[in-house]
Coordinates of C-alpha atoms in Angstrom, one line a residue:
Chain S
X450 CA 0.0 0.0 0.0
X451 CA 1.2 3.7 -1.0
X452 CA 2.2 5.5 2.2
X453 CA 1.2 9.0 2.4
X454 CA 2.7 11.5 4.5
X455 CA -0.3 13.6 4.2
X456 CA -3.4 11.8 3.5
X457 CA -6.4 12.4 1.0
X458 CA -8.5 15.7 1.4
X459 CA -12.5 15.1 1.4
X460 CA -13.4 18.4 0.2
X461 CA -11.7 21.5 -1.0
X462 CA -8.2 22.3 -2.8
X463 CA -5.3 21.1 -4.1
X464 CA -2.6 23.2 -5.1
X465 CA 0.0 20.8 -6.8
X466 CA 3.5 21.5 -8.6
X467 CA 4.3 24.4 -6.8
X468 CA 8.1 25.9 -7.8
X469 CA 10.0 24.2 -5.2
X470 CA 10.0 26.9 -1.9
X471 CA 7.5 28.7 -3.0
X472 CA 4.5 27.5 -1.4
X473 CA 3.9 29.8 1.5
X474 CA 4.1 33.1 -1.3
X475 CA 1.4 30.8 -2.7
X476 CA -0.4 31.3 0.3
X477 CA 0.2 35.2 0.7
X478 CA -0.7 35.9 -2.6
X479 CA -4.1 33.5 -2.5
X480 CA -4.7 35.4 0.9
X481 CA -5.1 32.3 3.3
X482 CA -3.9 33.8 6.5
X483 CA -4.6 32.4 10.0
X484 CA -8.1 33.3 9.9
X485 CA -9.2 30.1 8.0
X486 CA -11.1 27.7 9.6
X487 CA -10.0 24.5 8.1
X488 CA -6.9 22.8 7.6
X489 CA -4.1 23.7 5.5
X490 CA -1.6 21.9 4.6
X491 CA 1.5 22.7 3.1
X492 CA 4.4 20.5 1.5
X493 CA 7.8 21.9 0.7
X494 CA 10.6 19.9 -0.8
X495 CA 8.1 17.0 -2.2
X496 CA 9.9 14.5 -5.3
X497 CA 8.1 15.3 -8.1
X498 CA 8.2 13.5 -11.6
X499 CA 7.7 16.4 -13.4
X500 CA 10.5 18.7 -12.2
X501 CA 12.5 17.2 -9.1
X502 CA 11.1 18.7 -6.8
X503 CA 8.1 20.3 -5.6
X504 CA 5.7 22.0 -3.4
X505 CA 1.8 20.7 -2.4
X506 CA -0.5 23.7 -0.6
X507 CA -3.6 21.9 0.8
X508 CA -6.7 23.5 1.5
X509 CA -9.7 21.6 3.1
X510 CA -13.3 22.3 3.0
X511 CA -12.6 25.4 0.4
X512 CA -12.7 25.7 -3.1
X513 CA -10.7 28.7 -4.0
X514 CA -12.0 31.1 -6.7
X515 CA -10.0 30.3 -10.1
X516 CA -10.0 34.0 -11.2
X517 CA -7.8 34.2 -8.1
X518 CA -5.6 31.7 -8.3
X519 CA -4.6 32.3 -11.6
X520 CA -2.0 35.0 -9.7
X521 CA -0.2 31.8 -8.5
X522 CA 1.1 31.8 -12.3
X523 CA 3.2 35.0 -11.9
X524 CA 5.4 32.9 -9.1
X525 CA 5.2 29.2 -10.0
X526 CA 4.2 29.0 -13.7
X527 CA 3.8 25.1 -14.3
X528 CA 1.1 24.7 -11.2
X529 CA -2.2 22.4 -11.4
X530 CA -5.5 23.3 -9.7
X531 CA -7.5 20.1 -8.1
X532 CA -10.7 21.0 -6.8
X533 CA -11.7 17.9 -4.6
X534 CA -14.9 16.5 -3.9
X535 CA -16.0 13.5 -1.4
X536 CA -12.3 12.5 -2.1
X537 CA -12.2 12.9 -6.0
X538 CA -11.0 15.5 -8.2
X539 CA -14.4 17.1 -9.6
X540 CA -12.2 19.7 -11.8
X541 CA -8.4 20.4 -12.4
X542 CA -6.9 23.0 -14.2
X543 CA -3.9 24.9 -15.3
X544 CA -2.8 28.6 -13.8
X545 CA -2.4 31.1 -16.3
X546 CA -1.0 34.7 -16.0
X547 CA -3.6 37.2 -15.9
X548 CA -2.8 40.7 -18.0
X549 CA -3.5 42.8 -15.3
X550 CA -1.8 42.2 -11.6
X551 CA -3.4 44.4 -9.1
X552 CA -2.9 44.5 -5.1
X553 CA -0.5 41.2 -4.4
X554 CA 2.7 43.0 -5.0
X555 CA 4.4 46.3 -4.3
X556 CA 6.5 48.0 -7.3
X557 CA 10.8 47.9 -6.7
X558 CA 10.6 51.4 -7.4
X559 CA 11.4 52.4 -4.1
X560 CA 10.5 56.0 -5.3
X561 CA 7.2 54.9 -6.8
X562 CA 4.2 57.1 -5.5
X563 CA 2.6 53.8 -5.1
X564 CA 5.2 53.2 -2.2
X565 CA 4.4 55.9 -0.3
X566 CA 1.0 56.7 1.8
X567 CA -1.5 57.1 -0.9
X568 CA -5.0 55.3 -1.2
X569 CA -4.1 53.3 -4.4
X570 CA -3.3 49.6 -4.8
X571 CA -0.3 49.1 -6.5
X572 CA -1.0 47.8 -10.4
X573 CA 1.4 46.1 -12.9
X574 CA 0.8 45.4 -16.9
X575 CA 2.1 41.9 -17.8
X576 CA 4.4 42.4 -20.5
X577 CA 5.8 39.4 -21.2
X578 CA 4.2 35.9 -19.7
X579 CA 7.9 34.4 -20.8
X580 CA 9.6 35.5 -18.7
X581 CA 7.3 37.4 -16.7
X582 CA 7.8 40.9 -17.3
X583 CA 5.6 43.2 -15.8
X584 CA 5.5 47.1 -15.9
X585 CA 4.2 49.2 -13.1
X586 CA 1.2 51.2 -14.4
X587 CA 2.3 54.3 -12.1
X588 CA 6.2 54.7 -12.6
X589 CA 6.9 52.5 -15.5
X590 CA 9.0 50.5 -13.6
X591 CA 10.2 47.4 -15.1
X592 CA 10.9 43.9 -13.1
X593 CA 11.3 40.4 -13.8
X594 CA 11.5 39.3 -9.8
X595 CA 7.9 38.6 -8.7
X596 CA 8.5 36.5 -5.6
X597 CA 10.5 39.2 -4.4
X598 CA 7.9 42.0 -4.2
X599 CA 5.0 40.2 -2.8
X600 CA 3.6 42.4 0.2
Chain Z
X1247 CA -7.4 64.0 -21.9
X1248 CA -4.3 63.7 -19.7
X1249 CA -0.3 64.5 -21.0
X1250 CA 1.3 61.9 -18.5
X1251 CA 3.8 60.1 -20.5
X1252 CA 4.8 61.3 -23.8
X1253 CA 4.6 57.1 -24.4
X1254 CA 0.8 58.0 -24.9
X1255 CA 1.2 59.8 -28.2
X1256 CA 1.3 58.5 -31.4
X1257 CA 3.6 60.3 -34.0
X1258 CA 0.7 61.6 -35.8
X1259 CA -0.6 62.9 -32.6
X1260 CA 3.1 64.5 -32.0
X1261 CA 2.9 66.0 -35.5
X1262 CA -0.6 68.0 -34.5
X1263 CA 0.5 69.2 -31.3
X1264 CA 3.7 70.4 -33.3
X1265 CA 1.4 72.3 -35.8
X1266 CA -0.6 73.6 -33.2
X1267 CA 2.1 75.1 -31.5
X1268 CA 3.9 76.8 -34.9
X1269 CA 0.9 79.0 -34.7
X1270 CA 1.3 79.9 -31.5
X1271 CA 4.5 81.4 -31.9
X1272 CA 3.0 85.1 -32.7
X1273 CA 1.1 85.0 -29.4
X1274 CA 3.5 83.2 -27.3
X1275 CA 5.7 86.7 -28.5
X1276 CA 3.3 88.8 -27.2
X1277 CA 2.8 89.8 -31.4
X1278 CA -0.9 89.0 -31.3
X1279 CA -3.5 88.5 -28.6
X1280 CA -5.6 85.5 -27.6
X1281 CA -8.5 84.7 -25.4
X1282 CA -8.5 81.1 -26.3
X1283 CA -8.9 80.0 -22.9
X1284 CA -10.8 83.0 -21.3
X1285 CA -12.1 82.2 -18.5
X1286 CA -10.3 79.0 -17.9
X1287 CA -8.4 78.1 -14.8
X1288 CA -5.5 76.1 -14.2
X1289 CA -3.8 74.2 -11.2
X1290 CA -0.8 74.6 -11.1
X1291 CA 1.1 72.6 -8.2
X1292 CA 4.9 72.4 -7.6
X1293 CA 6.1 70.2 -5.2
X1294 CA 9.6 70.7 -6.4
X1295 CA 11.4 74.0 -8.0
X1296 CA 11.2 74.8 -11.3
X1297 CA 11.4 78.0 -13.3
X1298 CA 11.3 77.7 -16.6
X1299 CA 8.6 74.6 -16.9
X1300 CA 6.2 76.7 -14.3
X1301 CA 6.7 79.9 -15.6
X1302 CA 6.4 78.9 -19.0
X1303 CA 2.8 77.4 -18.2
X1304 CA 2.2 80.0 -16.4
X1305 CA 2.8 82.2 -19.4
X1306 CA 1.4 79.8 -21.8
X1307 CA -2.1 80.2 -19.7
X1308 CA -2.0 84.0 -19.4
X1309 CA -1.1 84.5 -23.0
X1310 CA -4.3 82.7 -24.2
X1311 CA -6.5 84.8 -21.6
X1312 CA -6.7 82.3 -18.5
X1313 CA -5.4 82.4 -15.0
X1314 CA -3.5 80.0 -12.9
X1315 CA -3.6 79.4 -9.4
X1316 CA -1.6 76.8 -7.1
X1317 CA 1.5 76.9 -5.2
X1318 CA 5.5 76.7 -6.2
X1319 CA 6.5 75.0 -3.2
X1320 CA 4.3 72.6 -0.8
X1321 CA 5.9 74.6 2.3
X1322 CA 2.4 76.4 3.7
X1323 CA 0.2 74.7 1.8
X1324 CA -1.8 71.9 3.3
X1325 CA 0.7 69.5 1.9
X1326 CA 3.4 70.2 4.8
X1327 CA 0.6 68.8 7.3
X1328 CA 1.0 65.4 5.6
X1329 CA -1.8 65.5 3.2
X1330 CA -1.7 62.6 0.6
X1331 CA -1.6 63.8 -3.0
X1332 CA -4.7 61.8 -3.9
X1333 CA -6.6 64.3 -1.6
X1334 CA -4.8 67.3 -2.6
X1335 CA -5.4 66.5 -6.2
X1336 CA -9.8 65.7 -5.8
X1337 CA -9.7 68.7 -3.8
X1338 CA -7.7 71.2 -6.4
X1339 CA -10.2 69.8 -9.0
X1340 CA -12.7 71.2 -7.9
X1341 CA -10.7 74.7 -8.0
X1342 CA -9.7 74.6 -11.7
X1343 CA -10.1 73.3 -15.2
X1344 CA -7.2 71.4 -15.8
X1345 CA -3.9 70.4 -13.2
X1346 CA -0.4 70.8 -13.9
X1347 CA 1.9 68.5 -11.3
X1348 CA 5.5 68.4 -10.4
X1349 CA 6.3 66.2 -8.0
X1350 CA 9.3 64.4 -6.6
X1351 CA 7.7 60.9 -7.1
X1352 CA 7.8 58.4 -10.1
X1353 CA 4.2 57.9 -11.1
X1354 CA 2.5 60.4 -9.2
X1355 CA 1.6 62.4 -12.6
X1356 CA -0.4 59.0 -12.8
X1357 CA -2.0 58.8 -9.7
X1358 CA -2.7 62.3 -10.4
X1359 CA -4.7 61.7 -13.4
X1360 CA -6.0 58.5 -11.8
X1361 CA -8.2 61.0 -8.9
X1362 CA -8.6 64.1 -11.1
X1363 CA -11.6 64.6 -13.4
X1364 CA -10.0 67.9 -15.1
X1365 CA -7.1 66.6 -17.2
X1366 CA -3.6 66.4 -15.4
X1367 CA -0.3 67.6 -17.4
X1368 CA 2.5 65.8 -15.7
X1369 CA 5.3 68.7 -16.1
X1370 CA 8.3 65.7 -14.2
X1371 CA 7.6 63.1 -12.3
X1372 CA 10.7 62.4 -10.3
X1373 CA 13.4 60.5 -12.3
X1374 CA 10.0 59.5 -14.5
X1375 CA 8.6 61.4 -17.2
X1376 CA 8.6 64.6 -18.8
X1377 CA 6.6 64.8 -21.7
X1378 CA 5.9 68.5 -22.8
X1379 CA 10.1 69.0 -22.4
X1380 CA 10.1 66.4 -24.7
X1381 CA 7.7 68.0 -27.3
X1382 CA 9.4 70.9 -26.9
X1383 CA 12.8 69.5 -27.8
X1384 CA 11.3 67.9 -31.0
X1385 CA 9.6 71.3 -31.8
X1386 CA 13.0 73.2 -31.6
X1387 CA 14.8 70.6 -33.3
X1388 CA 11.8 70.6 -36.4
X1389 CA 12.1 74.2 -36.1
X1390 CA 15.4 74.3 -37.2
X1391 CA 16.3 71.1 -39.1
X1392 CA 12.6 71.0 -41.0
X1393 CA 12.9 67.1 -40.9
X1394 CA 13.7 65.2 -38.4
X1395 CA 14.2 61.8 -40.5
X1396 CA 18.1 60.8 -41.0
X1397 CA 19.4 63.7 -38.8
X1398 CA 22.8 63.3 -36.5
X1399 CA 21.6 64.1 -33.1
X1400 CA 24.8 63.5 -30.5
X1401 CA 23.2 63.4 -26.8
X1402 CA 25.8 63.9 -24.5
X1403 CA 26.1 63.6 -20.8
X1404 CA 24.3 61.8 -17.9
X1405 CA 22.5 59.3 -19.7
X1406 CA 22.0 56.6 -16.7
X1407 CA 19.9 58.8 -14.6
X1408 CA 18.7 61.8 -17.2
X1409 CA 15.1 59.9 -17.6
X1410 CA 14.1 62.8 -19.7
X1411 CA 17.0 61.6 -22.1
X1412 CA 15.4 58.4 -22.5
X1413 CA 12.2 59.6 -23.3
X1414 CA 13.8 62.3 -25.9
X1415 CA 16.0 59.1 -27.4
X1416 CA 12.6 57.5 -27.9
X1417 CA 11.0 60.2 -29.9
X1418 CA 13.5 60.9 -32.1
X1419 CA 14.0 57.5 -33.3
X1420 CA 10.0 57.1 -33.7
X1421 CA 10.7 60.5 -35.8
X1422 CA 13.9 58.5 -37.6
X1423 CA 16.9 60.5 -36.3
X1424 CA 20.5 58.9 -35.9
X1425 CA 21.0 58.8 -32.3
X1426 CA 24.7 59.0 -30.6
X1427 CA 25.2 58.7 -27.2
X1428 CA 27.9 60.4 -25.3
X1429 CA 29.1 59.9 -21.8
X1430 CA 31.1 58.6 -19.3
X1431 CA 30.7 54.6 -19.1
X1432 CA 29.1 54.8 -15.5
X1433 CA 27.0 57.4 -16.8
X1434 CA 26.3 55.5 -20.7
X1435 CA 22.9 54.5 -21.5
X1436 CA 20.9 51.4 -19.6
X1437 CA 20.9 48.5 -21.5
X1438 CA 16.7 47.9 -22.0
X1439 CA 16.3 51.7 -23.0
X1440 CA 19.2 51.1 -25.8
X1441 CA 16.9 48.2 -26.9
X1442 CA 13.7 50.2 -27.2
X1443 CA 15.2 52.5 -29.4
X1444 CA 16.6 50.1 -31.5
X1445 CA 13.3 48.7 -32.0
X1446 CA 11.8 52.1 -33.0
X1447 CA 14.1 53.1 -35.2
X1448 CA 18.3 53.5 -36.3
X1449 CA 20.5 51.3 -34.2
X1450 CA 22.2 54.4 -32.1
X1451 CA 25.7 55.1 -31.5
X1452 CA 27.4 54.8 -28.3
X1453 CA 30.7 56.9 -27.7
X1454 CA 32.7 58.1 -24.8
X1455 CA 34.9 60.5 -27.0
X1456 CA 33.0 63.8 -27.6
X1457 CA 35.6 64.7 -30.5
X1458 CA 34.9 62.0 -32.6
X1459 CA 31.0 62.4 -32.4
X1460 CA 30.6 66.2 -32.4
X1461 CA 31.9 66.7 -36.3
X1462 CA 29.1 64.7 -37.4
X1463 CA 26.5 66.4 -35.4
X1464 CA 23.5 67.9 -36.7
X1465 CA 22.3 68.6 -33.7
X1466 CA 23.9 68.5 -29.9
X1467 CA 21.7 68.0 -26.9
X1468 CA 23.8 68.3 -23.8
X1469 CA 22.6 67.5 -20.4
X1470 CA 23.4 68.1 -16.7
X1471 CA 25.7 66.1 -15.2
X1472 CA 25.1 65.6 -11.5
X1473 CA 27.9 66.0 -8.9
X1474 CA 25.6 63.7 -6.1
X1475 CA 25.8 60.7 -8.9
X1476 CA 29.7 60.4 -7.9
X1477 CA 31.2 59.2 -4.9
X1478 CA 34.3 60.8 -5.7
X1479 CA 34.6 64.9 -6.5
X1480 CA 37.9 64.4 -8.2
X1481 CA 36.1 62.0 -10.5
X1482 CA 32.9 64.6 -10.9
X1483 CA 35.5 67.3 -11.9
X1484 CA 37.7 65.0 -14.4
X1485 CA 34.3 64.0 -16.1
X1486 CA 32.8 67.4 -16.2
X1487 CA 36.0 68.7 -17.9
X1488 CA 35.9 66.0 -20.7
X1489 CA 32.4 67.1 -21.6
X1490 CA 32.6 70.6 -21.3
X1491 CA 31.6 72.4 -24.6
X1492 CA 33.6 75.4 -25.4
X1493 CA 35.0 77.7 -28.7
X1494 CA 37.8 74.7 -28.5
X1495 CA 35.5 72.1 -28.7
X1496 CA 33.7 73.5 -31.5
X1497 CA 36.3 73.9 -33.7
X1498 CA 35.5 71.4 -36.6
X1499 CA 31.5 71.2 -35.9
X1500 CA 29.2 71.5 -39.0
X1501 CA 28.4 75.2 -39.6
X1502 CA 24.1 75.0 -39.1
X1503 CA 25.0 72.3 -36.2
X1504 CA 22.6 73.4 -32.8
X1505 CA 23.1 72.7 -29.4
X1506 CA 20.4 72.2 -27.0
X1507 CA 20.4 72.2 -22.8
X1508 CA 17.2 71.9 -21.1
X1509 CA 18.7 73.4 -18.3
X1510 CA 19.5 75.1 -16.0
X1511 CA 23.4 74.7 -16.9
X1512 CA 26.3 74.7 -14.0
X1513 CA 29.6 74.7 -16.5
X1514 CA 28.5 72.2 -19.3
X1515 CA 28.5 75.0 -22.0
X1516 CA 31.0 77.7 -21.6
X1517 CA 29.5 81.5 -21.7
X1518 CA 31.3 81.9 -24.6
X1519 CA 29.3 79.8 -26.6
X1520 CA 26.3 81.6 -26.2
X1521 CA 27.0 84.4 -28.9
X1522 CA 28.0 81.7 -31.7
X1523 CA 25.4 80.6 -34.4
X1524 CA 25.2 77.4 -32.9
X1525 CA 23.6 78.3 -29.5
X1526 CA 19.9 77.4 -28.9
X1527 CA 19.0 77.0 -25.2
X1528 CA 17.5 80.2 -24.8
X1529 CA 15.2 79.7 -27.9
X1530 CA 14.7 76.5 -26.5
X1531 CA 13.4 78.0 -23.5
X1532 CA 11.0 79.9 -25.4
X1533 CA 9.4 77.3 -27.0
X1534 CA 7.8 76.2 -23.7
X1535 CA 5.3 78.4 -24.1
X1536 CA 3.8 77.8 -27.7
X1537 CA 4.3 74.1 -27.2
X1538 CA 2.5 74.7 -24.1
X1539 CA 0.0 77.0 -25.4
X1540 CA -1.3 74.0 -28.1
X1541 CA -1.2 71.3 -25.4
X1542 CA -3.5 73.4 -22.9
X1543 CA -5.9 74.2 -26.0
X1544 CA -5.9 70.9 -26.8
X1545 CA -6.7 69.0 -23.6
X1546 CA -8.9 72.2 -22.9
X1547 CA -11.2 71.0 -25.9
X1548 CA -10.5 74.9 -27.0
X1549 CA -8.6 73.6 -29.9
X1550 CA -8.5 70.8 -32.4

């Protein structure tokens, strides 16, 4: 029999082949913080067949929004989307980059007027989904370095 | 209509606002009167000096029969008690008809227009944008050189961290001008702004030998060098020498070659210089306010 380390969810969401050490930015940027009321589990370092190595985000009794998780994209391109149901995957899907990125992360500019205490979230234009390119809409700012910027 | 990034305008629309501003020129001279924009108001707010960009607004407004209120430095105003500039911009909407903003910030030009229903002219944006300079620069340059296509402009100076350069590279080269930059190597071009222009037009030049670039000039657009970029004031000083422009300097330059400085200068271009032919800085200056003139008609609706 096929040992598990974590077992089967019932009900709720599978986030699999996650870049490896990226899975608790996955969480920031879906917005599960401590004030969920289920379990979440999260696997870093997990042998994948894919790529070597991986990371597994598990999040019972929830099925996350796809519009949001599509941000997951910008930091772990090649992730998969299982929503579970009494134990079986009901749907699965494929992140893609969004064209828009608006509130997850703050510009590198440190002189960006987004960066200082005005009432606007910060917004970025996806210039290039390979590599991921984005463009601040504010300062015109240019980066490449997602997982660093994630508030 | 806002003027936030000169990256908004197509070169057709650069072309009209060019027009527009050619017949301006007799009222921008005080030749003829206007009252284009009677009755209009502007906003104009400086959070950082300037002289010739507020003035010539300023000027630009009065000229065509409007008035301008704001403040040229937040000190007193309502800004010094830590008011955002979201706030100060809904509220100063209310106040006028369109918003002119200098501001210390990249982006705020932006954010400006973002809150604002009036149009917003961003007149520099921190180390961002500065898109009626730029406009103005192409008008001087068409002024004198009728066509911009195929021309040899020679930019020289701080090219890193002279943001206004990069978005005066990128016009020209939409316009089809031969670019060469001049400057220090710590102070040469980035990289990603040397690929936009290649993409838009010629594949520029880069030099860090004034002599050999400045014979082929048609046109010489030199730039500030700032003394806090170095470390090291011997290093400033050895640098500013190399790139200072005077009657030596000139010596073998094309007879109708300009030079342009957006200023204000501190020792790039020798007094001397000012009484030759080649000289154009202070005409330069002037054509703030025509340039100006069309974009506030424009984005006022008063013109076409």
């Amino acid at each position: 029999m096929k040992e598990f380390k974590v077992t089967p969810i019932r009900n709720g969401t599978v986030i699999d082949h996650i870049s490896v050490g990226m899975a608790l930015k996955v969480l920031k940027i879906i917005g599960v913080k401590d004030d969920v009321n289920s379990t979440v589990s999260v696997l870093i370092h997990v042998p994948s067949k894919k790529a070597g190595w991986k990371d597994i985000v598990k999040i019972e009794d929830r099925e996350l929004d796809p519009k949001d998780l599509d941000r997951i994209a910008l930091i772990s391109p090649n992730a998969t989307i299982n929503i579970i149901r009494d134990y079986n995957v009901a749907e699965k899907f494929i992140v893609e980059v969004p064209n828009v990125i608006k509130g997850i992360m703050q510009c590198s500019n440190p002189g960006c007027i987004t960066n200082k205490d005005e009432p606007v979230e910060p917004e970025f234009v996806v210039e290039s989904k390979k590599p991921i390119t984005l463009r601040c809409v504010y300062c015109d700012r240019v980066t490449t370095d997602v997982a660093e910027n994630i508030r | 209509m806002d003027i936030v990034s000169i990256r908004d305008f197509s070169r057709e629309q650069i072309e009209h606002v060019l027009k527009l501003a050619d017949k301006m020129v007799p009222v921008a001279k005080g030749e003829e009167r206007s009252v284009l924009l009677e009755g209009h108001v502007l906003g104009s707010l400086f959070y950082e000096p300037s002289t010739r960009t507020r003035l010539s607004f300023e000027c630009a407004m009065t000229r065509l029969g409007g008035r301008t209120l704001g403040f040229d430095e937040p000190k007193g105003s309502s800004v010094a008690k830590g008011e955002t500039l979201a706030d100060t911009i809904r509220m100063v909407d209310s106040y006028c008809d369109v918003i002119v903003l200098r501001h210390p910030q990249e982006g705020a030009a932006r954010l400006a227009a973002h809150f604002a229903n009036k149009p917003v002219i961003n007149a520099g944006d921190g180390a961002g944008q500065h898109p009626t300079q730029t406009i103005l620069d192409l008008f001087t340059i068409r002024k004198e050189k009728k066509n911009l296509e195929g021309i040899n402009v020679v930019v020289l100076g701080d090219l890193k961290y002279g943001r206004t350069v990069h978005s005066l590279a990128e016009a020209l080269a939409m316009f089809g001008a031969q670019l060469t930059f001049v400057a220090p190597p710590s102070l040469q071009i980035p990289k990603e702004h040397l690929k936009q222009i290649e993409t838009m037009g010629h594949k520029p030049k880069i030099s860090s030998s004034l002599e050999d670039s400045i014979k082929e000039a048609d046109v010489l657009y030199v730039t500030r060098i700032q003394k806090e970029r170095f470390p090291d004031p011997a290093e400033y000083q050895k640098v500013a020498g190399t790139f200072r422009i005077d009657l030596n300097a000139l010596k073998d330059v094309k007879r109708d070659m300009i030079i342009m400085h957006p200023l204000p200068r501190v020792g790039e271009i020798a007094p001397e210089v000012d009484a030759t032919e080649h000289a154009r800085y202070f005409e330069q200056a002037f054509n703030g306010v025509p340039v100006r003139m069309a974009l506030l008609g424009l984005v006022l609706g008063a013109s076409k």
